[in-house]
PDB file of C-alpha atoms in Angstrom:
ATOM      1  CA  MET A   1     108.757  76.329  63.500  1.00 45.00           C
ATOM      2  CA  ALA A   2     110.013  74.683  66.766  1.00 46.00           C
ATOM      3  CA  LEU A   3     107.274  73.078  68.966  1.00 51.00           C
ATOM      4  CA  SER A   4     108.036  75.371  71.988  1.00 46.00           C
ATOM      5  CA  GLU A   5     106.907  78.122  69.824  1.00 46.00           C
ATOM      6  CA  GLN A   6     103.473  77.007  69.036  1.00 49.00           C
ATOM      7  CA  ILE A   7     102.236  76.141  72.744  1.00 48.00           C
ATOM      8  CA  PRO A   8     100.516  78.690  74.705  1.00 51.00           C
ATOM      9  CA  SER A   9     102.317  79.720  77.943  1.00 53.00           C
ATOM     10  CA  GLU A  10      99.835  77.368  80.310  1.00 55.00           C
ATOM     11  CA  LEU A  11     101.338  74.276  78.249  1.00 53.00           C
ATOM     12  CA  ALA A  12     104.856  75.823  78.632  1.00 61.00           C
ATOM     13  CA  GLU A  13     104.764  75.873  82.257  1.00 64.00           C
ATOM     14  CA  ASN A  14     104.194  72.354  82.331  1.00 65.00           C
ATOM     15  CA  LEU A  15     106.799  71.522  79.709  1.00 60.00           C
ATOM     16  CA  GLN A  16     109.524  73.154  81.362  1.00 62.00           C
ATOM     17  CA  ALA A  17     109.864  70.782  84.251  1.00 56.00           C
ATOM     18  CA  PHE A  18     110.638  68.132  81.814  1.00 54.00           C
ATOM     19  CA  LYS A  19     113.875  70.177  80.351  1.00 57.00           C
ATOM     20  CA  THR A  20     116.282  69.761  83.112  1.00 63.00           C
ATOM     21  CA  SER A  21     118.905  67.377  84.101  1.00 57.00           C
ATOM     22  CA  GLU A  22     116.852  66.546  87.523  1.00 64.00           C
ATOM     23  CA  ALA A  23     114.088  65.189  85.105  1.00 58.00           C
ATOM     24  CA  ILE A  24     116.552  63.141  82.908  1.00 58.00           C
ATOM     25  CA  ASP A  25     117.459  61.337  85.944  1.00 55.00           C
ATOM     26  CA  ILE A  26     114.133  60.285  87.625  1.00 63.00           C
ATOM     27  CA  TYR A  27     112.811  59.290  84.235  1.00 60.00           C
ATOM     28  CA  SER A  28     115.871  57.312  83.237  1.00 65.00           C
ATOM     29  CA  SER A  29     115.091  53.921  84.405  1.00 77.00           C
ATOM     30  CA  TYR A  30     114.050  51.308  81.597  1.00 85.00           C
ATOM     31  CA  LEU A  31     111.511  48.699  82.951  1.00 89.00           C
ATOM     32  CA  LEU A  32     108.003  47.817  82.862  1.00 93.00           C
ATOM     33  CA  TYR A  33     106.041  48.348  85.838  1.00 93.00           C
ATOM     34  CA  PRO A  34     103.881  45.186  86.902  1.00 94.00           C
ATOM     35  CA  GLU A  35     100.551  46.549  85.399  1.00 95.00           C
ATOM     36  CA  GLU A  36     102.269  47.425  82.255  1.00 96.00           C
ATOM     37  CA  LYS A  37     103.573  43.635  82.064  1.00 96.00           C
ATOM     38  CA  ARG A  38     100.353  42.341  82.080  1.00 97.00           C
ATOM     39  CA  LEU A  39      98.444  44.723  79.850  1.00 98.00           C
ATOM     40  CA  PHE A  40     101.446  44.727  77.449  1.00 97.00           C
ATOM     41  CA  ALA A  41     101.294  40.972  77.185  1.00 97.00           C
ATOM     42  CA  LYS A  42      97.438  40.454  77.262  1.00 98.00           C
ATOM     43  CA  TYR A  43      96.972  43.217  74.180  1.00 98.00           C
ATOM     44  CA  TYR A  44      99.949  43.361  71.888  1.00 98.00           C
ATOM     45  CA  LYS A  45     101.140  41.235  69.602  1.00 98.00           C
ATOM     46  CA  PRO A  46     104.538  40.832  67.516  1.00 97.00           C
ATOM     47  CA  GLY A  47     104.490  43.041  64.641  1.00 98.00           C
ATOM     48  CA  GLU A  48     101.753  45.089  65.640  1.00 98.00           C
ATOM     49  CA  SER A  49     101.809  49.271  65.293  1.00 98.00           C
ATOM     50  CA  VAL A  50     102.248  51.119  68.817  1.00 98.00           C
ATOM     51  CA  LEU A  51     102.063  55.065  69.206  1.00 98.00           C
ATOM     52  CA  ASP A  52     104.099  55.723  72.379  1.00 98.00           C
ATOM     53  CA  LEU A  53     102.857  59.227  73.296  1.00 98.00           C
ATOM     54  CA  ALA A  54     104.736  61.303  76.137  1.00 97.00           C
ATOM     55  CA  CYS A  55     107.438  58.481  75.850  1.00 97.00           C
ATOM     56  CA  GLY A  56     109.896  60.806  78.035  1.00 94.00           C
ATOM     57  CA  LEU A  57     113.348  58.998  77.453  1.00 94.00           C
ATOM     58  CA  GLY A  58     111.872  56.044  75.635  1.00 96.00           C
ATOM     59  CA  ARG A  59     111.323  53.711  78.377  1.00 95.00           C
ATOM     60  CA  THR A  60     108.348  52.030  77.123  1.00 96.00           C
ATOM     61  CA  THR A  61     109.446  52.765  73.353  1.00 97.00           C
ATOM     62  CA  LEU A  62     112.430  50.514  74.010  1.00 96.00           C
ATOM     63  CA  LEU A  63     110.560  47.400  75.756  1.00 96.00           C
ATOM     64  CA  LEU A  64     107.717  47.438  73.369  1.00 97.00           C
ATOM     65  CA  HIS A  65     110.631  47.474  70.344  1.00 97.00           C
ATOM     66  CA  GLU A  66     112.361  44.406  72.025  1.00 96.00           C
ATOM     67  CA  MET A  67     108.634  42.742  72.404  1.00 97.00           C
ATOM     68  CA  GLY A  68     109.125  42.838  68.492  1.00 98.00           C
ATOM     69  CA  LEU A  69     106.257  45.717  67.899  1.00 98.00           C
ATOM     70  CA  SER A  70     106.681  48.670  65.590  1.00 98.00           C
ATOM     71  CA  VAL A  71     106.933  51.200  68.016  1.00 98.00           C
ATOM     72  CA  ARG A  72     107.056  55.243  67.417  1.00 98.00           C
ATOM     73  CA  GLY A  73     107.849  57.480  70.395  1.00 98.00           C
ATOM     74  CA  ILE A  74     106.850  60.920  70.674  1.00 98.00           C
ATOM     75  CA  ASP A  75     107.181  63.391  73.350  1.00 97.00           C
ATOM     76  CA  ALA A  76     107.020  67.432  73.662  1.00 95.00           C
ATOM     77  CA  SER A  77     110.257  67.652  75.633  1.00 93.00           C
ATOM     78  CA  GLU A  78     113.237  68.093  73.215  1.00 95.00           C
ATOM     79  CA  VAL A  79     115.671  67.543  75.682  1.00 94.00           C
ATOM     80  CA  PHE A  80     113.987  63.842  76.155  1.00 94.00           C
ATOM     81  CA  ILE A  81     113.632  62.941  72.645  1.00 96.00           C
ATOM     82  CA  ASN A  82     117.480  63.928  72.078  1.00 96.00           C
ATOM     83  CA  THR A  83     118.927  62.271  74.942  1.00 95.00           C
ATOM     84  CA  ALA A  84     116.876  59.201  74.079  1.00 96.00           C
ATOM     85  CA  ARG A  85     118.111  59.370  70.364  1.00 97.00           C
ATOM     86  CA  ARG A  86     121.496  59.286  71.647  1.00 96.00           C
ATOM     87  CA  ARG A  87     121.253  56.075  74.411  1.00 94.00           C
ATOM     88  CA  LEU A  88     118.916  54.501  71.333  1.00 96.00           C
ATOM     89  CA  PRO A  89     119.599  55.576  67.745  1.00 97.00           C
ATOM     90  CA  TYR A  90     117.603  52.530  66.250  1.00 97.00           C
ATOM     91  CA  LEU A  91     114.694  53.384  67.824  1.00 98.00           C
ATOM     92  CA  ASP A  92     111.600  55.785  66.013  1.00 98.00           C
ATOM     93  CA  LEU A  93     111.538  59.166  68.272  1.00 98.00           C
ATOM     94  CA  ARG A  94     110.066  62.154  67.605  1.00 98.00           C
ATOM     95  CA  VAL A  95     109.145  65.739  68.939  1.00 98.00           C
ATOM     96  CA  GLY A  96     105.783  65.920  69.094  1.00 97.00           C
ATOM     97  CA  SER A  97     102.639  66.694  71.024  1.00 96.00           C
ATOM     98  CA  TYR A  98      99.612  64.197  71.841  1.00 97.00           C
ATOM     99  CA  ASP A  99      97.309  66.736  71.228  1.00 96.00           C
ATOM    100  CA  HIS A 100      98.708  67.743  67.476  1.00 96.00           C
ATOM    101  CA  ILE A 101      99.219  64.343  66.357  1.00 98.00           C
ATOM    102  CA  GLU A 102     101.125  64.515  63.403  1.00 96.00           C
ATOM    103  CA  GLU A 103      99.842  61.082  61.613  1.00 97.00           C
ATOM    104  CA  PRO A 104      97.043  59.917  59.450  1.00 97.00           C
ATOM    105  CA  ASP A 105      94.051  58.775  61.025  1.00 98.00           C
ATOM    106  CA  THR A 106      93.812  55.483  61.875  1.00 98.00           C
ATOM    107  CA  SER A 107      97.267  54.659  61.367  1.00 98.00           C
ATOM    108  CA  PHE A 108      98.385  52.501  64.633  1.00 98.00           C
ATOM    109  CA  THR A 109      96.995  49.420  65.983  1.00 98.00           C
ATOM    110  CA  HIS A 110      97.719  50.907  69.441  1.00 98.00           C
ATOM    111  CA  VAL A 111      98.073  53.708  71.129  1.00 98.00           C
ATOM    112  CA  MET A 112      99.384  54.359  74.721  1.00 98.00           C
ATOM    113  CA  ILE A 113     100.141  56.822  77.350  1.00 98.00           C
ATOM    114  CA  SER A 114     102.455  55.554  80.277  1.00 96.00           C
ATOM    115  CA  LEU A 115     102.960  57.319  83.763  1.00 93.00           C
ATOM    116  CA  ASN A 116      99.881  59.513  83.939  1.00 96.00           C
ATOM    117  CA  GLY A 117     100.961  61.559  81.005  1.00 96.00           C
ATOM    118  CA  ILE A 118      97.801  62.656  79.992  1.00 97.00           C
ATOM    119  CA  ASP A 119      97.468  63.953  83.681  1.00 97.00           C
ATOM    120  CA  TYR A 120      99.819  66.689  82.868  1.00 95.00           C
ATOM    121  CA  ALA A 121      98.382  68.134  79.851  1.00 96.00           C
ATOM    122  CA  TYR A 122      97.213  72.131  81.254  1.00 94.00           C
ATOM    123  CA  PRO A 123      94.651  73.441  80.913  1.00 93.00           C
ATOM    124  CA  GLU A 124      92.160  70.645  80.772  1.00 95.00           C
ATOM    125  CA  SER A 125      91.219  71.674  77.101  1.00 95.00           C
ATOM    126  CA  GLN A 126      94.665  70.265  76.046  1.00 96.00           C
ATOM    127  CA  ARG A 127      93.448  67.023  77.650  1.00 97.00           C
ATOM    128  CA  GLU A 128      90.248  66.753  75.934  1.00 97.00           C
ATOM    129  CA  THR A 129      91.963  67.395  72.488  1.00 97.00           C
ATOM    130  CA  ALA A 130      94.541  64.837  73.080  1.00 98.00           C
ATOM    131  CA  LEU A 131      91.937  61.962  73.737  1.00 98.00           C
ATOM    132  CA  ARG A 132      90.177  63.276  70.556  1.00 98.00           C
ATOM    133  CA  GLU A 133      93.395  62.987  68.611  1.00 98.00           C
ATOM    134  CA  CYS A 134      94.570  59.624  70.128  1.00 98.00           C
ATOM    135  CA  ALA A 135      90.975  58.282  69.179  1.00 98.00           C
ATOM    136  CA  ARG A 136      91.852  59.742  65.544  1.00 98.00           C
ATOM    137  CA  VAL A 137      94.944  57.764  64.526  1.00 98.00           C
ATOM    138  CA  LEU A 138      93.742  54.542  66.398  1.00 98.00           C
ATOM    139  CA  LYS A 139      92.611  51.541  63.964  1.00 98.00           C
ATOM    140  CA  PRO A 140      89.076  50.242  64.557  1.00 97.00           C
ATOM    141  CA  GLY A 141      89.268  47.468  67.203  1.00 97.00           C
ATOM    142  CA  GLY A 142      93.039  48.580  68.318  1.00 98.00           C
ATOM    143  CA  THR A 143      93.436  49.700  72.022  1.00 98.00           C
ATOM    144  CA  PHE A 144      94.410  52.881  73.380  1.00 98.00           C
ATOM    145  CA  ILE A 145      96.070  52.284  76.927  1.00 98.00           C
ATOM    146  CA  TYR A 146      96.731  55.148  79.330  1.00 98.00           C
ATOM    147  CA  SER A 147      97.114  55.799  83.396  1.00 97.00           C
ATOM    148  CA  SER A 148      95.279  58.615  85.283  1.00 97.00           C
ATOM    149  CA  HIS A 149      95.795  59.439  88.811  1.00 96.00           C
ATOM    150  CA  ASN A 150      93.131  58.477  90.875  1.00 96.00           C
ATOM    151  CA  LEU A 151      91.290  60.989  93.029  1.00 95.00           C
ATOM    152  CA  LYS A 152      90.598  59.184  95.881  1.00 94.00           C
ATOM    153  CA  SER A 153      94.016  58.783  96.509  1.00 92.00           C
ATOM    154  CA  LEU A 154      93.876  62.122  98.008  1.00 92.00           C
ATOM    155  CA  HIS A 155      92.002  60.659 101.065  1.00 91.00           C
ATOM    156  CA  LEU A 156      93.921  61.718 104.543  1.00 84.00           C
ATOM    157  CA  PHE A 157      94.079  57.995 105.350  1.00 82.00           C
ATOM    158  CA  SER A 158      94.633  56.505 102.209  1.00 84.00           C
ATOM    159  CA  PRO A 159      97.837  54.709 102.283  1.00 78.00           C
ATOM    160  CA  ARG A 160      99.603  56.724  99.591  1.00 73.00           C
ATOM    161  CA  TYR A 161     101.573  59.769 100.414  1.00 71.00           C
ATOM    162  CA  ARG A 162     101.951  58.501 103.740  1.00 67.00           C
ATOM    163  CA  ASN A 163     105.415  60.698 104.000  1.00 72.00           C
ATOM    164  CA  GLN A 164     103.597  63.747 102.958  1.00 77.00           C
ATOM    165  CA  ILE A 165     100.978  64.558 105.285  1.00 80.00           C
ATOM    166  CA  LEU A 166     100.876  68.402 104.630  1.00 84.00           C
ATOM    167  CA  TRP A 167     100.941  68.064 101.414  1.00 80.00           C
ATOM    168  CA  LYS A 168      98.047  65.703 101.828  1.00 81.00           C
ATOM    169  CA  PHE A 169      96.085  67.507 104.310  1.00 86.00           C
ATOM    170  CA  ARG A 170      95.977  70.333 101.780  1.00 87.00           C
ATOM    171  CA  ASN A 171      94.640  68.378  99.280  1.00 88.00           C
ATOM    172  CA  SER A 172      92.289  65.928 100.880  1.00 91.00           C
ATOM    173  CA  LEU A 173      88.983  67.640 100.216  1.00 92.00           C
ATOM    174  CA  ARG A 174      89.906  67.604  96.397  1.00 93.00           C
ATOM    175  CA  ALA A 175      89.167  63.859  96.904  1.00 93.00           C
ATOM    176  CA  PHE A 176      85.436  64.322  96.809  1.00 94.00           C
ATOM    177  CA  LYS A 177      85.338  66.016  93.891  1.00 94.00           C
ATOM    178  CA  GLU A 178      85.310  64.577  90.102  1.00 96.00           C
ATOM    179  CA  ARG A 179      88.233  65.944  88.896  1.00 97.00           C
ATOM    180  CA  ALA A 180      90.855  68.289  90.157  1.00 96.00           C
ATOM    181  CA  TYR A 181      94.477  69.912  89.458  1.00 96.00           C
ATOM    182  CA  VAL A 182      97.295  69.722  92.015  1.00 93.00           C
ATOM    183  CA  VAL A 183     100.334  71.526  91.763  1.00 88.00           C
ATOM    184  CA  GLU A 184     103.219  68.876  92.371  1.00 80.00           C
ATOM    185  CA  THR A 185     107.011  69.979  92.165  1.00 76.00           C
ATOM    186  CA  GLY A 186     105.819  72.669  89.716  1.00 79.00           C
ATOM    187  CA  LEU A 187     103.546  70.579  87.520  1.00 87.00           C
ATOM    188  CA  HIS A 188     100.068  71.123  87.467  1.00 93.00           C
ATOM    189  CA  THR A 189      98.546  67.654  87.560  1.00 95.00           C
ATOM    190  CA  LEU A 190      95.186  66.450  87.183  1.00 97.00           C
ATOM    191  CA  TYR A 191      93.509  63.656  89.644  1.00 96.00           C
ATOM    192  CA  THR A 192      90.450  62.391  88.392  1.00 97.00           C
ATOM    193  CA  SER A 193      87.784  59.846  89.377  1.00 97.00           C
ATOM    194  CA  ARG A 194      87.223  56.566  87.490  1.00 97.00           C
ATOM    195  CA  GLU A 195      83.469  57.860  86.263  1.00 97.00           C
ATOM    196  CA  PHE A 196      85.078  61.148  84.874  1.00 98.00           C
ATOM    197  CA  VAL A 197      88.073  59.167  82.664  1.00 98.00           C
ATOM    198  CA  ILE A 198      85.456  56.510  81.344  1.00 98.00           C
ATOM    199  CA  ARG A 199      82.880  59.403  80.526  1.00 98.00           C
ATOM    200  CA  GLN A 200      85.314  61.669  78.819  1.00 97.00           C
ATOM    201  CA  SER A 201      87.193  59.026  76.754  1.00 98.00           C
ATOM    202  CA  LYS A 202      83.408  57.567  75.782  1.00 98.00           C
ATOM    203  CA  GLN A 203      82.630  61.054  74.457  1.00 97.00           C
ATOM    204  CA  VAL A 204      85.353  60.673  71.749  1.00 97.00           C
ATOM    205  CA  GLY A 205      84.032  57.208  70.944  1.00 97.00           C
ATOM    206  CA  LEU A 206      86.238  54.906  72.811  1.00 98.00           C
ATOM    207  CA  GLU A 207      84.682  51.937  75.067  1.00 98.00           C
ATOM    208  CA  LEU A 208      86.108  50.670  78.115  1.00 98.00           C
ATOM    209  CA  LEU A 209      87.769  47.105  78.233  1.00 98.00           C
ATOM    210  CA  GLU A 210      88.950  46.971  81.521  1.00 98.00           C
ATOM    211  CA  ILE A 211      90.687  49.020  84.405  1.00 98.00           C
ATOM    212  CA  VAL A 212      93.856  47.587  86.719  1.00 97.00           C
ATOM    213  CA  TRP A 213      94.864  49.188  89.897  1.00 96.00           C
ATOM    214  CA  LEU A 214      98.297  48.809  92.052  1.00 94.00           C
ATOM    215  CA  LYS A 215      98.346  46.323  94.595  1.00 90.00           C
ATOM    216  CA  MET A 216      99.341  47.992  97.742  1.00 86.00           C
ATOM    217  CA  ILE A 217      98.330  46.345 101.046  1.00 87.00           C
ATOM    218  CA  GLY A 218      96.714  43.285  99.582  1.00 88.00           C
ATOM    219  CA  ASN A 219      92.853  44.077 100.421  1.00 92.00           C
ATOM    220  CA  ALA A 220      91.230  44.147  96.879  1.00 92.00           C
ATOM    221  CA  TRP A 221      88.567  46.678  98.088  1.00 93.00           C
ATOM    222  CA  ILE A 222      91.435  49.243  99.680  1.00 92.00           C
ATOM    223  CA  ASP A 223      93.700  48.715  96.819  1.00 93.00           C
ATOM    224  CA  ARG A 224      90.956  49.385  94.421  1.00 94.00           C
ATOM    225  CA  TYR A 225      89.786  52.629  96.140  1.00 94.00           C
ATOM    226  CA  PHE A 226      92.773  54.173  97.061  1.00 94.00           C
ATOM    227  CA  SER A 227      94.974  52.793  93.994  1.00 95.00           C
ATOM    228  CA  PRO A 228      97.337  56.137  93.350  1.00 94.00           C
ATOM    229  CA  TYR A 229      96.952  55.922  89.499  1.00 96.00           C
ATOM    230  CA  TYR A 230      94.309  53.482  87.456  1.00 98.00           C
ATOM    231  CA  TYR A 231      95.598  51.865  84.015  1.00 98.00           C
ATOM    232  CA  TYR A 232      92.611  51.998  81.614  1.00 98.00           C
ATOM    233  CA  VAL A 233      92.305  49.893  78.609  1.00 98.00           C
ATOM    234  CA  PHE A 234      90.340  51.450  75.986  1.00 98.00           C
ATOM    235  CA  THR A 235      89.237  50.395  72.305  1.00 98.00           C
ATOM    236  CA  LYS A 236      87.894  51.933  69.290  1.00 97.00           C
ATOM    237  CA  PRO A 237      84.925  50.008  68.104  1.00 95.00           C
ATOM    238  CA  ALA A 238      85.111  49.386  64.416  1.00 87.00           C
ATOM    239  CA  ARG A 239      82.130  51.661  63.433  1.00 72.00           C
ATOM    240  CA  SER A 240      83.105  54.275  65.817  1.00 52.00           C
ATOM    241  CA  HIS A 241      83.512  58.166  65.135  1.00 52.00           C
ATOM    242  CA  THR A 242      85.319  60.800  67.119  1.00 50.00           C
ATOM    243  CA  PHE A 243      83.638  63.880  68.198  1.00 48.00           C
ATOM    244  CA  ASP A 244      84.098  66.772  70.512  1.00 46.00           C
ATOM    245  CA  ALA A 245      83.719  66.737  74.228  1.00 39.00           C
ATOM    246  CA  GLY A 246      82.432  69.883  74.265  1.00 39.00           C
TER     247      GLY A 246
END
């Protein structure tokens, strides 16, 4: 049975956005962002295994492969994976979803979800399941790196989205919540507080190593508070076990 036939209507609504020619154009840039370069250099070593979830067109899959890592890329969009396979036939790219990872327990040294891919899990229960699955396939002592939209960037006076004043005005009150879904270009996108992300990840047996934010204007406090998204690095303790967030 095709993946598209297994997912509920709520998830299919978000998935449709990643099946268009416009989406292929948007995600066709093959480069690492400064924060990714720093974290990959710090935590990844050649020869280690990485599960690259929501890999899109293989941006990070390709570059991790070129760093000497054994990497497998998985994405729920058959359009993305088929396109990436034509472009990069030597990479291990597969269709799949991060809330149902068809891999054995503790099978990867590292797991990652780039470009806030976890925030497109919809409804929120899919995100909870995805985190449990990521913790399950991660080896003890390994890292789980993912980024998530920062709720505080929705503040009216934040330096982000300066060209989207009306959009930001409609969503600004959500900046005072713990988490909130915002509809962006047809996508249900979850914005979260740091506290929420840390607590939710701890509930599946992960421990925080560090948080990295974007440098926007050069003021450390402002950049940290209003960063459009954060990169989180978690690890799975040697004697950790996963359990339901509910």
